[in-house]
Amino acid sequence: MFGPNLFTNYGEAVSVILFVIGFSNLLLQKNLIKKIIGLNIMDTAVYLFLAEKGYIRDRVAPIVVDGIQEVEAYINPVPSGLVLTGIVVSVSVTAIMLSLTIRLYRRYHTLDLDEISMLLKKEGR
Amino acid sequence: MDFIQNFPFFSIILSMFSGIVSSVLPVKAARRLNTFLIVAVGVMSGILLVYLTGTGEPFVYWMGHFPAPWGNEIRAGVLEAGMALFFCLIMFLSMLGGRRQLAEEVAENKQNLYYILVDLLLSSLLALVYTNDLFTAYVFVEINTISACGLIMVREIGRTFEAAIRYMIMSLLGSGLFLVSLCMLYDLTGHLLMSNIKESVAALAARGEYTVPLMTTIGLLCAGLAIKSALFPFHSWLPDAYGYSTVSSAAMLSSLVSKGYIFLLIKIFYRVIGFEIIAQSKIINVLFIFGLLGMIFGSTSAIQENDIRRMIAFSSVAQIGYIYMGFGLGTEAGMTASIFHMLSHAATKSLLFVAAVGLTDASKGRREFVELTGSAYRNKMAGIAFTVGSLSMVGMPMFSGFVSKLLFAEASIGHAHKMLPAVLVLALSTILNAIYFMKTVIRIYVPDYRSDCRTITIKKQKAYAFTLVCFILLNVALGMLSKPLEGWIHSGLAMFG
Amino acid sequence: MNILTYILLGFLVICAISVTFSKKLLNSVLIFMSYSLVMSIIWMMLESPDLAITEAAVGAGVTSVLFFVTLRKIHAMGEEDVDDEER
Amino acid sequence: MKKDSAFSRWFYGERDTLLDRVEMKPQTGHAPRAGEIRELMEERRLIREHIYDVEDNQKLKLFHRLYQVAAVVFCATLMLIMLVAVSWLPENGNPDNPVNNEVSARYIENGLQETGAVNIVTGMILDYRAFDTFGESNVLFISTVTVLILLHNKKKKETGAEDVAGGRANTAEKSRKSAGPAEKSGSIYEENLILQKIAGILVPIIVIFGVYVILNGHLSPGGGFSGGAIIGAGLILYQNAFGFEKTERFFTEKTYKWICFFALTFYCLAKSYSFFTGANHLESGIPLGKPGAILSSGLILPLNICVGLVVACTMYTFFAMFRKGDF
């Protein structure tokens, strides 16, 4: 069932484990703040995956030094660009989630979504 | 290169630019700019559609100075242009129909922010429709999600906050799955551009390499987009979000936002992975089962509901189930039926939301069925429109819903294993649909003499009545012109290839 | 080099798990902050300095500040320890 | 029963092992009246019971249990599936992987000549794949819009107006508010001289470093996003040390609005020009300059500055909204 590269790809394996931890936090935690932390863990895990994929043994960061422009000298620049874009997206999403949390807390004085739903039902609106 | 080929690019950039400009404009100017934008994009898409039908060839457009695998790229075919036109039409009508409620329910100093959200929503929808690059699709999926969240909670009451946060949690789960599958796909193929990925995937499949990760990737991709478009077990945010947000938002959310994701999924089926590989895989069976479950569950929940807006929202769950069932058939006919149902559902659902608001307005803003008794007499136009929408949902000939149900039935007949369940559930779901929609229609046409609610005449709300007439005409047009539309979908799918 | 990578990756997993089980929200946020810093070190070792500098500024810096302000707003940190939210 | 160890006695609940061994400090700070607390707890308990109670809410409880089991199973399956998929993926760090194809080769070999940027990643995101990056700055913009909708209160209304959870929580709330002495003036550490002195030294350095990162985005690691975030962090530190009155002298809602507007408009117009000329195969006519110099690489430098401004303003705006709901 498992393929040949599980232990060579240990970085990717760890990032996948982190992804699932973040995913389950986002799905299962009752506390909103912890859900948001889970979201961040999930996103960074994907970026770790991408960074691992861009890495090539014995090569350096893609910043041209001394005019050397051979492919053999530098790592793959594409994943870095994707991750840069992704980090900004996850910051924006985090800010939105946190501000929603603040608004909900101001109104209902709790961070538990089920409790909020219950209060809403009691409110009858 | 013809000048018309610039139009997809113009419409995306124009809508983003209007969003940016709206941030410093006063409310009225922002509203005018928004209307102008939607009309302009609609006209451009219409011209593009005519042009593409003439040439019969899709074209790609470089975003920058670099050709295909290096730079970004957008691509337009008949289906894309038609979808853009249709989205603009629905958006225009939804904004027009909900304008009065918008002024009442959204705080004065936040209305121009609302128009920014709508502008950027349009840009993200257009980008999702036209893009030829998976990572661009991811970025615009995020814009779509965030603007949808903004649309939900712009009416600042407790319910909408709760709905917005549930919506965000669900769609972020979906985005995470989408992103991780995107990365795996990039790792396997080394490309982000749809056409190149398709070539590489076909080569991999022919050589039989990397079968396990490829299938996993496809599964995660489908799961991510299914979660985002509220397929059955992931719909918990939907009733509150559609039921309590301001009416323009509800209409746009149900008819545009989820459809944008579904259109992206179709695009991925055809342009990224290849329809043959999808049709052979087991993944579509899963989609099929969840589609069927959604059809039944959505309808039964809608029957139990005592709130007209929430009832319509639950009906959306059922309709999304129809669309995924069409995917699950794994045939060309099933896809055609699904795409047609996307159109028909978008037109009908926004009509129902806008009409329902007219009915509740004529009943002191109460939304329980008891209070709605006789409201069709107090607001005649809304009553007629709601009836038309319900008939279309149930599947009355002449209206659009009938055609899509017919297409689904045709697609499933002759299928070896899936014919029986598909046809049975289709029939059951139609009966359930009829129960709850006809119940509502009868309720609103029962005379109620005791009521002291005010009557709303057409003269008082000309824009609203105009919107409803347009919606009804659109619905009838979709029902009557099914043959040319089918031809259009077929040629569009062929252009995907 | 290799051993350091193993240690850092293990640290990431431990951080992620302990966020899940820590009782106080402030602790979770602090753990998350150190998670981000370790992540940026790993990216440095993977030859992506662009990512490392962005993550250090954005992930460990601004995001954590936003978390702290939120915690203050919801009274989960400050002069008194309010443990209402620990469930 | 003398031979029982401390552990087993603790285990059977006979004795609290920590009793008398840990130094217990009395609680300091504000203590609400006993009645208030009891009232609050009672209310909470009732609500919790309502949600989780077995007798009253059999169905909901069952649903919760089912949901949790389903979610755990789902997550475990997901982890297994993804680990299997990872184990079949191409080997990590191998130069012959499918990722290292003609795409990255051209970025590395011709990037310097085609974009003029020494940092290939910056050249890639701001020139080759500029559409993505434009979308990304729009994500930032729209998220600010959403945060403004949520937290901006122009009229400075008291939050009590929307306090639906009732009056009982209100009293406790007010007492908590009074506990934070300088909440109104905006700085928690108003009196803190150490912080002010250190911030006075650090903030200029941080801001200059941010500006350096932005301006050298095409030459060294970094760029608009990281530099902007650094400047934003510097502004946040400044606000924390000196309070909102000081920052309002140079940063108000208007500043934010117009900086964001001009930066994004410039970005949009510049990129539209570049896209349009590129797609129609026209010469853009923007000189690329000598690689390695500060004033080089065509549009990348001004775009980096724009992005940096937007990000710095956005970060500070997030913070200000979170703290005060105003600038």
Short mmCIF file of N, CA, C and O in Angstrom, two decimals, chain B residues 295-338:
data_model
loop_
_atom_site.label_atom_id
_atom_site.label_comp_id
_atom_site.label_asym_id
_atom_site.label_seq_id
_atom_site.Cartn_x
_atom_site.Cartn_y
_atom_site.Cartn_z
N MET B 295 -30.48 15.34 -2.61
CA MET B 295 -31.79 15.62 -3.21
C MET B 295 -32.90 15.27 -2.23
O MET B 295 -33.86 16.03 -2.07
N ILE B 296 -32.76 14.10 -1.57
CA ILE B 296 -33.84 13.70 -0.66
C ILE B 296 -33.81 14.51 0.62
O ILE B 296 -34.81 15.07 1.06
N PHE B 297 -32.57 14.63 1.20
CA PHE B 297 -32.47 15.27 2.49
C PHE B 297 -32.86 16.75 2.42
O PHE B 297 -33.59 17.24 3.29
N GLY B 298 -32.41 17.43 1.36
CA GLY B 298 -32.75 18.84 1.23
C GLY B 298 -34.25 19.04 1.18
O GLY B 298 -34.81 19.90 1.85
N SER B 299 -34.93 18.19 0.41
CA SER B 299 -36.38 18.36 0.28
C SER B 299 -37.09 18.05 1.58
O SER B 299 -38.01 18.78 1.97
N THR B 300 -36.66 16.98 2.30
CA THR B 300 -37.37 16.67 3.55
C THR B 300 -37.16 17.78 4.57
O THR B 300 -38.08 18.15 5.29
N SER B 301 -35.94 18.34 4.62
CA SER B 301 -35.72 19.45 5.55
C SER B 301 -36.58 20.64 5.18
O SER B 301 -37.10 21.33 6.06
N ALA B 302 -36.73 20.87 3.88
CA ALA B 302 -37.52 22.02 3.45
C ALA B 302 -38.98 21.83 3.86
O ALA B 302 -39.66 22.79 4.23
N ILE B 303 -39.46 20.58 3.84
CA ILE B 303 -40.86 20.35 4.23
C ILE B 303 -41.07 20.69 5.69
O ILE B 303 -42.08 21.27 6.08
N GLN B 304 -40.06 20.36 6.53
CA GLN B 304 -40.22 20.61 7.96
C GLN B 304 -40.07 22.08 8.33
O GLN B 304 -40.37 22.46 9.46
N GLU B 305 -39.61 22.88 7.42
CA GLU B 305 -39.27 24.26 7.77
C GLU B 305 -40.53 25.12 7.87
O GLU B 305 -41.49 24.91 7.16
N ASN B 306 -40.48 26.09 8.81
CA ASN B 306 -41.65 26.94 9.01
C ASN B 306 -41.38 28.38 8.61
O ASN B 306 -42.13 29.28 8.96
N ASP B 307 -40.29 28.60 7.88
CA ASP B 307 -39.86 29.95 7.56
C ASP B 307 -39.63 29.97 6.05
O ASP B 307 -38.91 29.12 5.54
N ILE B 308 -40.26 30.90 5.35
CA ILE B 308 -40.27 30.79 3.88
C ILE B 308 -38.87 30.92 3.29
O ILE B 308 -38.48 30.16 2.41
N ARG B 309 -38.06 31.86 3.84
CA ARG B 309 -36.72 32.03 3.28
C ARG B 309 -35.86 30.81 3.54
O ARG B 309 -35.11 30.35 2.67
N ARG B 310 -35.96 30.23 4.75
CA ARG B 310 -35.16 29.05 5.05
C ARG B 310 -35.61 27.86 4.22
O ARG B 310 -34.80 27.02 3.82
N MET B 311 -36.92 27.81 3.93
CA MET B 311 -37.42 26.72 3.10
C MET B 311 -36.77 26.79 1.71
O MET B 311 -36.30 25.78 1.17
N ILE B 312 -36.72 28.01 1.15
CA ILE B 312 -36.10 28.15 -0.17
C ILE B 312 -34.63 27.78 -0.10
O ILE B 312 -34.07 27.14 -1.01
N ALA B 313 -34.00 28.13 1.04
CA ALA B 313 -32.58 27.80 1.18
C ALA B 313 -32.37 26.30 1.19
O ALA B 313 -31.47 25.79 0.52
N PHE B 314 -33.22 25.57 1.93
CA PHE B 314 -33.07 24.12 1.94
C PHE B 314 -33.32 23.53 0.57
O PHE B 314 -32.72 22.52 0.19
N SER B 315 -34.23 24.15 -0.17
CA SER B 315 -34.46 23.67 -1.52
C SER B 315 -33.19 23.78 -2.36
O SER B 315 -32.94 22.94 -3.23
N SER B 316 -32.35 24.80 -2.05
CA SER B 316 -31.07 24.92 -2.76
C SER B 316 -30.20 23.70 -2.54
O SER B 316 -29.51 23.25 -3.47
N VAL B 317 -30.22 23.17 -1.30
CA VAL B 317 -29.41 21.97 -1.03
C VAL B 317 -29.83 20.86 -1.98
O VAL B 317 -28.99 20.18 -2.59
N ALA B 318 -31.14 20.69 -2.14
CA ALA B 318 -31.62 19.65 -3.03
C ALA B 318 -31.16 19.90 -4.46
O ALA B 318 -30.75 18.97 -5.17
N GLN B 319 -31.23 21.16 -4.90
CA GLN B 319 -30.88 21.44 -6.30
C GLN B 319 -29.40 21.22 -6.56
O GLN B 319 -29.01 20.74 -7.62
N ILE B 320 -28.54 21.57 -5.56
CA ILE B 320 -27.11 21.28 -5.71
C ILE B 320 -26.92 19.77 -5.86
O ILE B 320 -26.10 19.30 -6.64
N GLY B 321 -27.73 19.01 -5.12
CA GLY B 321 -27.69 17.56 -5.24
C GLY B 321 -27.99 17.11 -6.66
O GLY B 321 -27.30 16.24 -7.18
N TYR B 322 -29.00 17.73 -7.31
CA TYR B 322 -29.28 17.39 -8.70
C TYR B 322 -28.04 17.57 -9.57
O TYR B 322 -27.71 16.71 -10.38
N ILE B 323 -27.38 18.72 -9.36
CA ILE B 323 -26.24 19.02 -10.25
C ILE B 323 -25.15 17.98 -10.08
O ILE B 323 -24.60 17.46 -11.05
N TYR B 324 -24.86 17.62 -8.79
CA TYR B 324 -23.81 16.63 -8.58
C TYR B 324 -24.24 15.25 -9.06
O TYR B 324 -23.39 14.45 -9.50
N MET B 325 -25.53 14.95 -9.01
CA MET B 325 -25.98 13.69 -9.56
C MET B 325 -25.70 13.63 -11.05
O MET B 325 -25.25 12.61 -11.58
N GLY B 326 -25.90 14.76 -11.73
CA GLY B 326 -25.59 14.81 -13.16
C GLY B 326 -24.12 14.54 -13.42
O GLY B 326 -23.77 13.81 -14.35
N PHE B 327 -23.24 15.12 -12.58
CA PHE B 327 -21.81 14.82 -12.73
C PHE B 327 -21.56 13.34 -12.54
O PHE B 327 -20.76 12.73 -13.24
N GLY B 328 -22.28 12.79 -11.52
CA GLY B 328 -22.02 11.41 -11.15
C GLY B 328 -22.37 10.43 -12.23
O GLY B 328 -21.86 9.31 -12.23
N LEU B 329 -23.24 10.80 -13.17
CA LEU B 329 -23.57 9.88 -14.25
C LEU B 329 -22.37 9.61 -15.13
O LEU B 329 -22.25 8.55 -15.73
N GLY B 330 -21.48 10.60 -15.21
CA GLY B 330 -20.24 10.38 -15.96
C GLY B 330 -20.42 10.29 -17.45
O GLY B 330 -19.62 9.66 -18.13
N THR B 331 -21.48 10.88 -17.97
CA THR B 331 -21.65 10.89 -19.42
C THR B 331 -21.79 12.32 -19.89
O THR B 331 -22.03 13.23 -19.11
N GLU B 332 -21.63 12.48 -21.19
CA GLU B 332 -21.75 13.81 -21.79
C GLU B 332 -23.16 14.38 -21.54
O GLU B 332 -23.32 15.55 -21.20
N ALA B 333 -24.16 13.50 -21.68
CA ALA B 333 -25.53 13.95 -21.50
C ALA B 333 -25.76 14.43 -20.06
O ALA B 333 -26.44 15.42 -19.82
N GLY B 334 -25.17 13.69 -19.10
CA GLY B 334 -25.32 14.09 -17.71
C GLY B 334 -24.72 15.45 -17.46
O GLY B 334 -25.30 16.28 -16.75
N MET B 335 -23.53 15.71 -18.06
CA MET B 335 -22.91 17.02 -17.89
C MET B 335 -23.80 18.10 -18.47
O MET B 335 -24.00 19.16 -17.86
N THR B 336 -24.34 17.85 -19.67
CA THR B 336 -25.20 18.85 -20.29
C THR B 336 -26.38 19.17 -19.39
O THR B 336 -26.72 20.34 -19.18
N ALA B 337 -26.98 18.10 -18.85
CA ALA B 337 -28.13 18.32 -17.97
C ALA B 337 -27.73 19.15 -16.76
O ALA B 337 -28.44 20.07 -16.35
N SER B 338 -26.54 18.85 -16.20
CA SER B 338 -26.10 19.59 -15.02
C SER B 338 -25.90 21.05 -15.34
O SER B 338 -26.30 21.93 -14.57
#
